[in-house]
CSV table of C-alpha atoms in Angstrom, one decimal:
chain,number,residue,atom,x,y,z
A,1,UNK,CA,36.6,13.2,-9.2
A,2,UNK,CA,38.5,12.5,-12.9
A,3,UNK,CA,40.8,15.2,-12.4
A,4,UNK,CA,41.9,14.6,-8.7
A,5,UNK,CA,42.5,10.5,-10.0
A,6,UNK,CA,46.5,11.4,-10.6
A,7,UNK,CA,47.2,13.3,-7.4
A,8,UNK,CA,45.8,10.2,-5.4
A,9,UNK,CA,47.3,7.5,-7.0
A,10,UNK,CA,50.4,9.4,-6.8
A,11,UNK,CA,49.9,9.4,-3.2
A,12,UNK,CA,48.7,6.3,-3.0
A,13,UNK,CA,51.4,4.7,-4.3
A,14,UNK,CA,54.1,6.7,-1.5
A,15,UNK,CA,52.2,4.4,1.4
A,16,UNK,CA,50.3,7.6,1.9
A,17,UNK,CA,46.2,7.8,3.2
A,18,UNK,CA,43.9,9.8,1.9
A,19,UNK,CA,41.2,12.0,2.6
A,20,UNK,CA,38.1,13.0,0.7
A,21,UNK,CA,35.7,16.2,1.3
A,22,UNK,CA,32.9,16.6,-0.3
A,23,UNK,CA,30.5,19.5,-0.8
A,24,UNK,CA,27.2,17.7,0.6
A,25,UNK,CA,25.2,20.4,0.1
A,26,UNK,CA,25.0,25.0,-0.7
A,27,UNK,CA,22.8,27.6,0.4
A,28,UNK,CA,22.2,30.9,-1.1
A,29,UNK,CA,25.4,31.3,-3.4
A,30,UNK,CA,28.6,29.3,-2.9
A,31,UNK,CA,31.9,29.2,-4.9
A,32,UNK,CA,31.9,25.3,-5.8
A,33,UNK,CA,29.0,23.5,-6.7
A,34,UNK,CA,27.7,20.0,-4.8
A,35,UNK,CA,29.7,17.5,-5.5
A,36,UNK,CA,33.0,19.6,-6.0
A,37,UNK,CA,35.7,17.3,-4.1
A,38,UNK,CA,39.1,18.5,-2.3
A,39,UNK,CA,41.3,15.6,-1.9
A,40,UNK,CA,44.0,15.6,1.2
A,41,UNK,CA,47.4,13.8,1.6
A,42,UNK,CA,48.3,12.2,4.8
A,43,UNK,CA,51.5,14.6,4.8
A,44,UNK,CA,49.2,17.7,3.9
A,45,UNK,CA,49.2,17.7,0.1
A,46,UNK,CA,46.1,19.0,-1.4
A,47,UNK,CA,43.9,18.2,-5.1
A,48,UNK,CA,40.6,20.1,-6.2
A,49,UNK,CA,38.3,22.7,-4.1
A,50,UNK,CA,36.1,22.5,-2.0
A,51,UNK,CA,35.4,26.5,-2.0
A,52,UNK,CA,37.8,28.0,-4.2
A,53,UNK,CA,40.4,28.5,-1.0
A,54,UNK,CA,38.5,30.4,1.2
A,55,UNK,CA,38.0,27.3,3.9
A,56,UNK,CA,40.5,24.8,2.5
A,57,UNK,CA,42.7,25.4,5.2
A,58,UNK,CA,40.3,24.5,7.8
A,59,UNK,CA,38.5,21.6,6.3
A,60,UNK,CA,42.3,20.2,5.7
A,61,UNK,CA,43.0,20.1,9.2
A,62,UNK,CA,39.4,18.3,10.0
A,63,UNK,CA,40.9,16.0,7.4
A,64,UNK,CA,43.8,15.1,8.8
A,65,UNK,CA,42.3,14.4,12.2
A,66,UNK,CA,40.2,12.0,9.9
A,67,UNK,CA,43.2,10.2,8.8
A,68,UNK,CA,44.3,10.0,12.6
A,69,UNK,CA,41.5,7.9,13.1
A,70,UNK,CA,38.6,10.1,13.4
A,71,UNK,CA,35.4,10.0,12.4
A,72,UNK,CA,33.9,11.0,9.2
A,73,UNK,CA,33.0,14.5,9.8
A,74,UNK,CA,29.9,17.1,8.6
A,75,UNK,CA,31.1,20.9,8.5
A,76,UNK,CA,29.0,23.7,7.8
A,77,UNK,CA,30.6,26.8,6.9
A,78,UNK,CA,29.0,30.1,6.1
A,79,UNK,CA,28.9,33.2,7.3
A,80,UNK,CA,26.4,32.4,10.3
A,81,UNK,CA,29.0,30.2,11.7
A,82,UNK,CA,31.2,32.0,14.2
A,83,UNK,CA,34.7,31.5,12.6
A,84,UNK,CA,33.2,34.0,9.9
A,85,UNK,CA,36.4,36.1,9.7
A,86,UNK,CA,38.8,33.3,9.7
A,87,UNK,CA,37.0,31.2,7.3
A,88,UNK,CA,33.9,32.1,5.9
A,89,UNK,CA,32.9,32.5,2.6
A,90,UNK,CA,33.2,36.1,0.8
A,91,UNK,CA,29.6,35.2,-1.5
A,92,UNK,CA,27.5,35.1,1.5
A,93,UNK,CA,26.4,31.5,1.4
A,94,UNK,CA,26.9,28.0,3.1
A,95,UNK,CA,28.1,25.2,2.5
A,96,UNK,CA,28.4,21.7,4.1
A,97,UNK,CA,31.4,19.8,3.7
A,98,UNK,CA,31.6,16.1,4.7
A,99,UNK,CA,35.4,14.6,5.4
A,100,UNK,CA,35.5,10.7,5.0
A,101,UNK,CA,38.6,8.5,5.0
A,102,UNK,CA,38.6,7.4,1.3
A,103,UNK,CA,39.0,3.8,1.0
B,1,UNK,CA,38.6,-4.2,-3.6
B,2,UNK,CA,37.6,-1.2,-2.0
B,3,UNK,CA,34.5,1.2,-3.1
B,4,UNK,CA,37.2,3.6,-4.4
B,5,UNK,CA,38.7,1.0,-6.5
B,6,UNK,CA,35.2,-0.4,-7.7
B,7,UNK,CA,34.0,3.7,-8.2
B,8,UNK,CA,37.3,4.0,-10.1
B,9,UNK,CA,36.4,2.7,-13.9
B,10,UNK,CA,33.1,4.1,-13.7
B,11,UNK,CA,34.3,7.6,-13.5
B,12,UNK,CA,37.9,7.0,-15.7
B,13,UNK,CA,35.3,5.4,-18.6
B,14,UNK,CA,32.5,8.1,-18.3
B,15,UNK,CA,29.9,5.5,-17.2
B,16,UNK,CA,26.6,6.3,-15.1
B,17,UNK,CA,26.6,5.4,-10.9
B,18,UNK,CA,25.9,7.1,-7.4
B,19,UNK,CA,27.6,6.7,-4.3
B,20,UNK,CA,25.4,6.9,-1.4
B,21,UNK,CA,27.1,7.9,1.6
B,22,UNK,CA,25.1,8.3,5.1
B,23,UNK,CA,26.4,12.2,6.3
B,24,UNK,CA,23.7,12.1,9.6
B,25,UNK,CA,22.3,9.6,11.2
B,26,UNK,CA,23.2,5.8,12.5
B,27,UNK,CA,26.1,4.1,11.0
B,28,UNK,CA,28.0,7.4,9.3
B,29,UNK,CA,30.3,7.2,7.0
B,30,UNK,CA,28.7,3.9,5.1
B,31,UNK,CA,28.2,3.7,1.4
B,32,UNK,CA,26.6,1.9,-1.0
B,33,UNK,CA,28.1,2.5,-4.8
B,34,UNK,CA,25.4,1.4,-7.3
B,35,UNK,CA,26.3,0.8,-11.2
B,36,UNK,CA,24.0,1.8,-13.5
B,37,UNK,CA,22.9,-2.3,-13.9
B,38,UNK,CA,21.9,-2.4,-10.4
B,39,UNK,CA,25.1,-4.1,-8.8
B,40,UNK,CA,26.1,-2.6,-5.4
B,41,UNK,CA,29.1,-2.7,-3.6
B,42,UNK,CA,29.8,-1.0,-0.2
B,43,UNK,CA,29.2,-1.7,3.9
B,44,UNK,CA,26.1,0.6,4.0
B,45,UNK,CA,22.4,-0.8,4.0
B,46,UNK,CA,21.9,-2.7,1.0
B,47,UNK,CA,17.9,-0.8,0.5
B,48,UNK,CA,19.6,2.3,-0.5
B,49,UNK,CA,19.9,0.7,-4.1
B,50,UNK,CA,16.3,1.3,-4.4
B,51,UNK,CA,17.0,4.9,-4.7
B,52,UNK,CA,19.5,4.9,-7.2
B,53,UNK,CA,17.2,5.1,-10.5
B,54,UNK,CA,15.7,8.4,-9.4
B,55,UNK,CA,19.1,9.3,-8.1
B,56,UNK,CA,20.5,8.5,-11.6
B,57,UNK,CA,17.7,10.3,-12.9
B,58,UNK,CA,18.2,13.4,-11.4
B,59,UNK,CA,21.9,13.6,-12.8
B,60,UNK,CA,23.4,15.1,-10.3
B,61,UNK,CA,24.4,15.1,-7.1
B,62,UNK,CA,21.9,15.7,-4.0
B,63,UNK,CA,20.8,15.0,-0.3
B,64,UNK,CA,18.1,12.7,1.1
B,65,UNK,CA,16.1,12.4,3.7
B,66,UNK,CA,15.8,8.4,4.2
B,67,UNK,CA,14.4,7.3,7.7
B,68,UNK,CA,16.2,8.6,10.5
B,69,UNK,CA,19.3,9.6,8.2
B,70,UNK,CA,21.0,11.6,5.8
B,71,UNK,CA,22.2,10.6,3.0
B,72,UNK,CA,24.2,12.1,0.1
B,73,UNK,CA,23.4,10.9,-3.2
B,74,UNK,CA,26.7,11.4,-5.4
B,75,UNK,CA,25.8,10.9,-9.0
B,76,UNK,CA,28.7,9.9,-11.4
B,77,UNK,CA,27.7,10.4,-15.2
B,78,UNK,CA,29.5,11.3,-18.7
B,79,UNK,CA,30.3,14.9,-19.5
B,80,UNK,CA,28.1,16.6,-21.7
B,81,UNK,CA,28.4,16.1,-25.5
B,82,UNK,CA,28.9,18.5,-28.1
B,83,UNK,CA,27.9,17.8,-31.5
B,84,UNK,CA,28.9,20.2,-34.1
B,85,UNK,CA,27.3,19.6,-37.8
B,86,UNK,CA,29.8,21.6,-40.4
B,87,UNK,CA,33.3,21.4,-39.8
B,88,UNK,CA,34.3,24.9,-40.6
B,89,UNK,CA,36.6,27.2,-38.7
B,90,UNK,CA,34.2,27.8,-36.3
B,91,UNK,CA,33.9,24.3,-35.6
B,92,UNK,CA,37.4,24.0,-34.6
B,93,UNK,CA,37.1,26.7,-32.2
B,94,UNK,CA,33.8,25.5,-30.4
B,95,UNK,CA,35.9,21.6,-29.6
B,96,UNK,CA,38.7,23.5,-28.6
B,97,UNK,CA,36.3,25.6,-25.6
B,98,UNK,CA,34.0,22.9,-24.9
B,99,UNK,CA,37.1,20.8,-24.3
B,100,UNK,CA,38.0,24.0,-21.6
B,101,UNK,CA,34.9,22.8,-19.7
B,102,UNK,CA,35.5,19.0,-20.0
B,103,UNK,CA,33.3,18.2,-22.5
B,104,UNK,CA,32.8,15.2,-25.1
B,105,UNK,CA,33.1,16.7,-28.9
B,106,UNK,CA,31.9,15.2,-32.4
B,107,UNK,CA,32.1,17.0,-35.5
B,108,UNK,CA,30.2,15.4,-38.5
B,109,UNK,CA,30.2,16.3,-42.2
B,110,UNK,CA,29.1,15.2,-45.1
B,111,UNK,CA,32.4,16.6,-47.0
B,112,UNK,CA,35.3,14.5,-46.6
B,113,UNK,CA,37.6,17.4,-47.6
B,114,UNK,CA,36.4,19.5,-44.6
B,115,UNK,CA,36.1,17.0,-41.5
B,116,UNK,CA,39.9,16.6,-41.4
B,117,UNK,CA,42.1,16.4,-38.1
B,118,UNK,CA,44.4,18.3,-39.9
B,119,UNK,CA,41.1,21.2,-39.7
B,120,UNK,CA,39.7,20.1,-36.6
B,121,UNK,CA,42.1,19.0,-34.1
B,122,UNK,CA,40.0,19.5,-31.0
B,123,UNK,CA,37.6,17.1,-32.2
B,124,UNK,CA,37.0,14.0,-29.7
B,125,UNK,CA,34.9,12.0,-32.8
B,126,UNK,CA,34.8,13.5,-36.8
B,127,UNK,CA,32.4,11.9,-38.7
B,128,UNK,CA,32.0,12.1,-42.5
B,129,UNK,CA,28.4,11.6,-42.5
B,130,UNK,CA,25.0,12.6,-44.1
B,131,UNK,CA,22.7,14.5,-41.3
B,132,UNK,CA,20.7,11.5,-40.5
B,133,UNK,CA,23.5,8.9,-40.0
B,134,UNK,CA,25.4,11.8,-37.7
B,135,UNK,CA,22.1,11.4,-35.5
B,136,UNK,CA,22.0,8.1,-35.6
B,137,UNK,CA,26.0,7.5,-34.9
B,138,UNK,CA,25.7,9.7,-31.8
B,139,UNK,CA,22.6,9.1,-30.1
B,140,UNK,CA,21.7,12.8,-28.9
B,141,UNK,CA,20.4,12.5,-25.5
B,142,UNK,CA,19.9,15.2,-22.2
B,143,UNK,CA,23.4,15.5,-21.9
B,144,UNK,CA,23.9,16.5,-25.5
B,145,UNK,CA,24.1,20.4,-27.1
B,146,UNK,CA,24.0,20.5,-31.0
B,147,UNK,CA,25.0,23.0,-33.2
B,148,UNK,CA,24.8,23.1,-36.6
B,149,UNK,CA,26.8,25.4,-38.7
B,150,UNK,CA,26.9,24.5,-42.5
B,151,UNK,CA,24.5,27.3,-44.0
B,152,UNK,CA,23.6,25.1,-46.3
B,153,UNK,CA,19.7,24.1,-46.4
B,154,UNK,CA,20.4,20.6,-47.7
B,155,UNK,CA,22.5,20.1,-44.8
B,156,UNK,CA,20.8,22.2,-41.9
B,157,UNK,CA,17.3,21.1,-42.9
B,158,UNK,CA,17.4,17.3,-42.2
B,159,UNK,CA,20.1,18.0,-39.4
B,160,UNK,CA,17.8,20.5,-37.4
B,161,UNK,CA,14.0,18.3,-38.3
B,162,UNK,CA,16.9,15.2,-36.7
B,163,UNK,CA,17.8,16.6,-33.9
B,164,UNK,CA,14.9,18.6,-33.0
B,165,UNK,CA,13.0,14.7,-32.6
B,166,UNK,CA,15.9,14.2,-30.1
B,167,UNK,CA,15.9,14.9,-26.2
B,168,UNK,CA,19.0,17.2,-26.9
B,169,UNK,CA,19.3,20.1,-24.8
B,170,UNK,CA,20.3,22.6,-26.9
B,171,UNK,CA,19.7,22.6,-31.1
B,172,UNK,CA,21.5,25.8,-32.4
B,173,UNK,CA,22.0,27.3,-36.3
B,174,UNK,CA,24.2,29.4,-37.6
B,175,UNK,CA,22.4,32.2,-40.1
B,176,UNK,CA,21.1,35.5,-40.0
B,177,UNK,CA,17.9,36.4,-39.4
B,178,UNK,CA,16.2,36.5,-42.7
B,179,UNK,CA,18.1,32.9,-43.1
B,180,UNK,CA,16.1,31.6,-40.3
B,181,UNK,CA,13.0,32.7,-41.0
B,182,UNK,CA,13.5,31.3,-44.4
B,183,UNK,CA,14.8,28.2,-43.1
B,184,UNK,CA,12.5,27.7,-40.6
B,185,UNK,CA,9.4,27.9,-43.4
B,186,UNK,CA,10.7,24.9,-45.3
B,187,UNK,CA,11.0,23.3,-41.5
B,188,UNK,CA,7.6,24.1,-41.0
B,189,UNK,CA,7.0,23.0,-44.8
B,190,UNK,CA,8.6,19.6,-43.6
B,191,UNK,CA,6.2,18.9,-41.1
B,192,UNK,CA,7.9,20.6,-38.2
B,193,UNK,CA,5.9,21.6,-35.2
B,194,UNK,CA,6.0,25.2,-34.4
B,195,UNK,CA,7.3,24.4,-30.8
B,196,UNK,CA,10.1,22.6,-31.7
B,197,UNK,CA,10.5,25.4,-34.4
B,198,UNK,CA,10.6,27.2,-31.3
B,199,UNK,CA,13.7,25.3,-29.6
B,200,UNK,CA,15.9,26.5,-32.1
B,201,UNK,CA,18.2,28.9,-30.7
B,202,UNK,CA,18.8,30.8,-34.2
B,203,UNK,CA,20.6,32.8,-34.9
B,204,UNK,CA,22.7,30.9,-31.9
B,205,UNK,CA,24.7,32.3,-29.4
B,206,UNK,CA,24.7,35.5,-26.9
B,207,UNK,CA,24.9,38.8,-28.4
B,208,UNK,CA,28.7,39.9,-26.9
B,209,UNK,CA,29.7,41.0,-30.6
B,210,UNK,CA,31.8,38.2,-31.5
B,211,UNK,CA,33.6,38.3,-34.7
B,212,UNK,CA,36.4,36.1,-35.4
B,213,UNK,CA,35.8,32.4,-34.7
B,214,UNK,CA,37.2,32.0,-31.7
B,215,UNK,CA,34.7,35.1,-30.4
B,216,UNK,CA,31.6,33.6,-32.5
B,217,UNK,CA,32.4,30.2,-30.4
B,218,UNK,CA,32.7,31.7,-27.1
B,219,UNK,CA,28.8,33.9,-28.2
B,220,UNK,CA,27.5,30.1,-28.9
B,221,UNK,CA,29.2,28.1,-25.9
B,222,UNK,CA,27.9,31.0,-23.4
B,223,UNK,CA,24.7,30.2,-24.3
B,224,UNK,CA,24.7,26.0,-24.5
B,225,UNK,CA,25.6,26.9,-20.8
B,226,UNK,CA,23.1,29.5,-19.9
B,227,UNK,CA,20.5,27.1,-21.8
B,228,UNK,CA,21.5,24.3,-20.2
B,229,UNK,CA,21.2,26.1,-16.6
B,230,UNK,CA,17.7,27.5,-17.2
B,231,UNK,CA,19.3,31.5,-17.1
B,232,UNK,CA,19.2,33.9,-19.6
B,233,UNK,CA,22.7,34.9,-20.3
B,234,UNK,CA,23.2,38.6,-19.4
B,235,UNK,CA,25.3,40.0,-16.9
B,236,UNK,CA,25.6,39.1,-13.5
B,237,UNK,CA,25.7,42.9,-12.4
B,238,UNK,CA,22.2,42.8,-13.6
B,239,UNK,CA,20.9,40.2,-12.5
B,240,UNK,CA,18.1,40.1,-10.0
B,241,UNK,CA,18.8,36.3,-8.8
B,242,UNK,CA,21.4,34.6,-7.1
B,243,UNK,CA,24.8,33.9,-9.0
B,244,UNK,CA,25.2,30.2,-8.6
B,245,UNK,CA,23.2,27.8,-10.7
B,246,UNK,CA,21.8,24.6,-9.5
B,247,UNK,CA,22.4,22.4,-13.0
B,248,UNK,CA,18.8,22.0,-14.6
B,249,UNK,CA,18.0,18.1,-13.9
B,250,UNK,CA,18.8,15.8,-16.0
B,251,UNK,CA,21.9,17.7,-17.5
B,252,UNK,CA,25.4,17.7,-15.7
C-alpha cells in the first residue's frame, strides 16, 4: 500500500478518482501474494500488481466500470475460468481480485 | 475524513491495523478500519472490531467467514527488522539487500570506530552499544531476524544467549564450524538450553558459495527468507511443493 501512496496522491490531487484491487485471496500458486494492491486512475493510469501483468488489463477495465458508478466487484481468475487464453495466469493457480472505489 | 485518509498514517508510520472489507454477502463494499488501540472508523458493522486482535494476530492478510458474509481481513503492520550485531563489511551489504525487500535495518556495535555511516550507509539505526543494551534498544520481536557477525566470543556470546530469550525469528552467526561448536559449549556452559542452541542457524546462510560480501549477504538474506517462510531453501526445480509461500503467521 506504501509504495502506491505517490501515484495516488498524484492523482488525487488532478480531480482524478481512484480505484483499488485487491488480491482477496490465491489458490495453488499465484504470482502476487494476498494483499498485493493494483491501484487505477480514472483516466487509466496504473500503480502496483495485482498478478505480475498477466490480468491487469482486465481487472483495469472492471475498475473503471467501478469508477463509473458500479459496484464493488469480486473476480476470480485462473485457469478454470473460461477467458483462460486471454487472461489467465501462466502458474496454474487462482486468484480472487476484489475492485472497490477507494475513498 | 475518509477510511483512506484515516488508513493513511498508519501505513506511512509503520503502525499495526486491519481493514475489514465485506467481498460477499449483504452490504458489499463496507469497511471497518481498526487501529491497533481498538478505535474504528468506517460504514461497515461496528462487531467486526471484535475480530481484529486475532486478525492482528495472524499478521497478515486473510478471508473470513462471518455470518452470512465474506469478509477480507487486510492486516497493515511494520516491515520486518533486521538487526545486524558487528558492523563489518558484511554488515553494510546485508542493510543495503534487506533494504531491496523493504525492510527496517539496525546495526549495533560496541566499537565506535566501526559503526560509522561513513561504513555503513544502509543502516536505518547504528547503535554503539554493548550486546545487552542493543537488545534492549531494539526490542526483538516476530517480525525481527538477527544476525550476529563479530567473531568475537565476548561479543557473540551475550548477543546470541540475548537474543535467543527473544521471540526473534531468525538468530544467525557468523563462524566456521569448529567456531560453533566451540561457541556453542560456552553457550551451553552459560546456561543455554540445547533447543535454543538449536535455533541458531550457524554457520548462517544457504550454501550458494558466496565469497565476497555482497555474495556472503545474499547466502544469509536467502535464508532469513526461507526461515521466515517455513521452506528449506533449495531450488525450486527441485522442489516437490508448490512455489508460492503463504508467510508463516505472525511474520510479514
Amino acid at each position: 500500500m506504501k509504495e502506491l501512496l505517490p501515484d495516488i496522491d498524484r492523482w488525487r490531487s488532478r480531480g482524478e478518482k481512484v480505484a483499488l484491487a485487491t488480491v482477496v485471496a490465491t489458490r495453488r500458486s499465484s504470482p502476487r501474494p494476498v494483499g498485493s494492491k493494483l491501484a487505477v486512475s480514472e483516466s487509466g493510469e496504473l500503480a502496483g500488481s495485482v498478478s505480475g501483468g498477466c490480468v491487469e488489463s482486465d481487472v483495469v477495465l472492471a475498475a473503471q466500470e467501478v469508477l463509473a458508478g458500479g459496484a464493488p466487484r469480486l473476480l476470480t481468475y485462473g485457469i478454470t475460468d473460461d477467458m483462460a487464453l486471454e487472461v489467465g495466469l501462466p502458474c496454474g493457480g487462482e486468484i480472487d481480485v476484489f475492485v472497490e472505489p477507494l475513498e | 475524513m475518509t477510511l483512506f485518509d484515516e488508513l493513511r498514517p498508519v501505513v506511512e508510520g509503520g503502525g499495526r491495523a486491519v481493514v475489514f472489507t465485506i467481498i460477499a454477502g449483504d452490504q458489499l463494499g463496507a469497511k471497518v478500519l481498526v487501529r491497533e488501540d481498538g478505535s474504528t472508523v468506517g460504514d461497515g458493522p461496528a462487531e467486526l472490531a471484535a475480530l481484529a486482535p486475532d486478525a492482528l494476530r495472524a499478521g497478515r492478510s486473510h478471508l473470513i467467514e462471518h455470518g452470512d458474509s465474506t469478509l477480507f481481513a487486510d492486516v497493515f503492520g511494520p516491515p520486518p527488522r533486521l538487526l545486524v550485531y558487528g558492523a563489518i563489511d558484511t554488515a553494510e551489504a546485508l542493510c543495503r539487500a534487506a533494504k531491496l525487500l523493504g525492510w527496517t535495518t539496525i546495526v549495533a556495535d560496541a566499537r565506535a570506530r566501526f559503526a560509522t555511516a561513513e561504513r555503513i550507509p544502509s543502516a536505518d539505526e547504528l547503535l554503539v552499544v554493548w550486546p545487552e543494551d542493543a537488545l534492549a534498544q531494539v526490542q526483538p520481536d516476530l517480525g525481527t531476524a538477527i544476525v550476529v557477525l563479530t567473531h568475537d566470543d565476548k561479543f557473540d556470546v551475550p548477543m546470541l544467549i540475548g537474543s535467543l530469550a527473544t521471540e526473534a525469528f531468525y538468530v544467525g552467526a557468523l563462524g566456521s564450524r569448529r567456531n560453533q561448536e566451540r561457541r556453542n559449549e560456552l553457550l551451553r556452559d552459560a546456561g543455554v538450553a540445547e533447543s535454543d542452541v538449536g535455533r541458531i542457524a550457524g554457520p548462517c546462510g544457504l550454501d550458494i558459495g558466496a565469497e565476497s560480501p555482497a555474495e556472503t549477504a545474499l547466502s544469509m538474506l536467502t535464508e532469513i527468507l526461507a526461515v521466515r517462510a517455513g521452506r528449506s531453501g533449495g531450488r525450486l526445480k527441485d522442489a516437490p511443493r508448490r512455489i508460492h509461500a503463504e508467510p508463516a503467521t505472525g511474520k510479514k
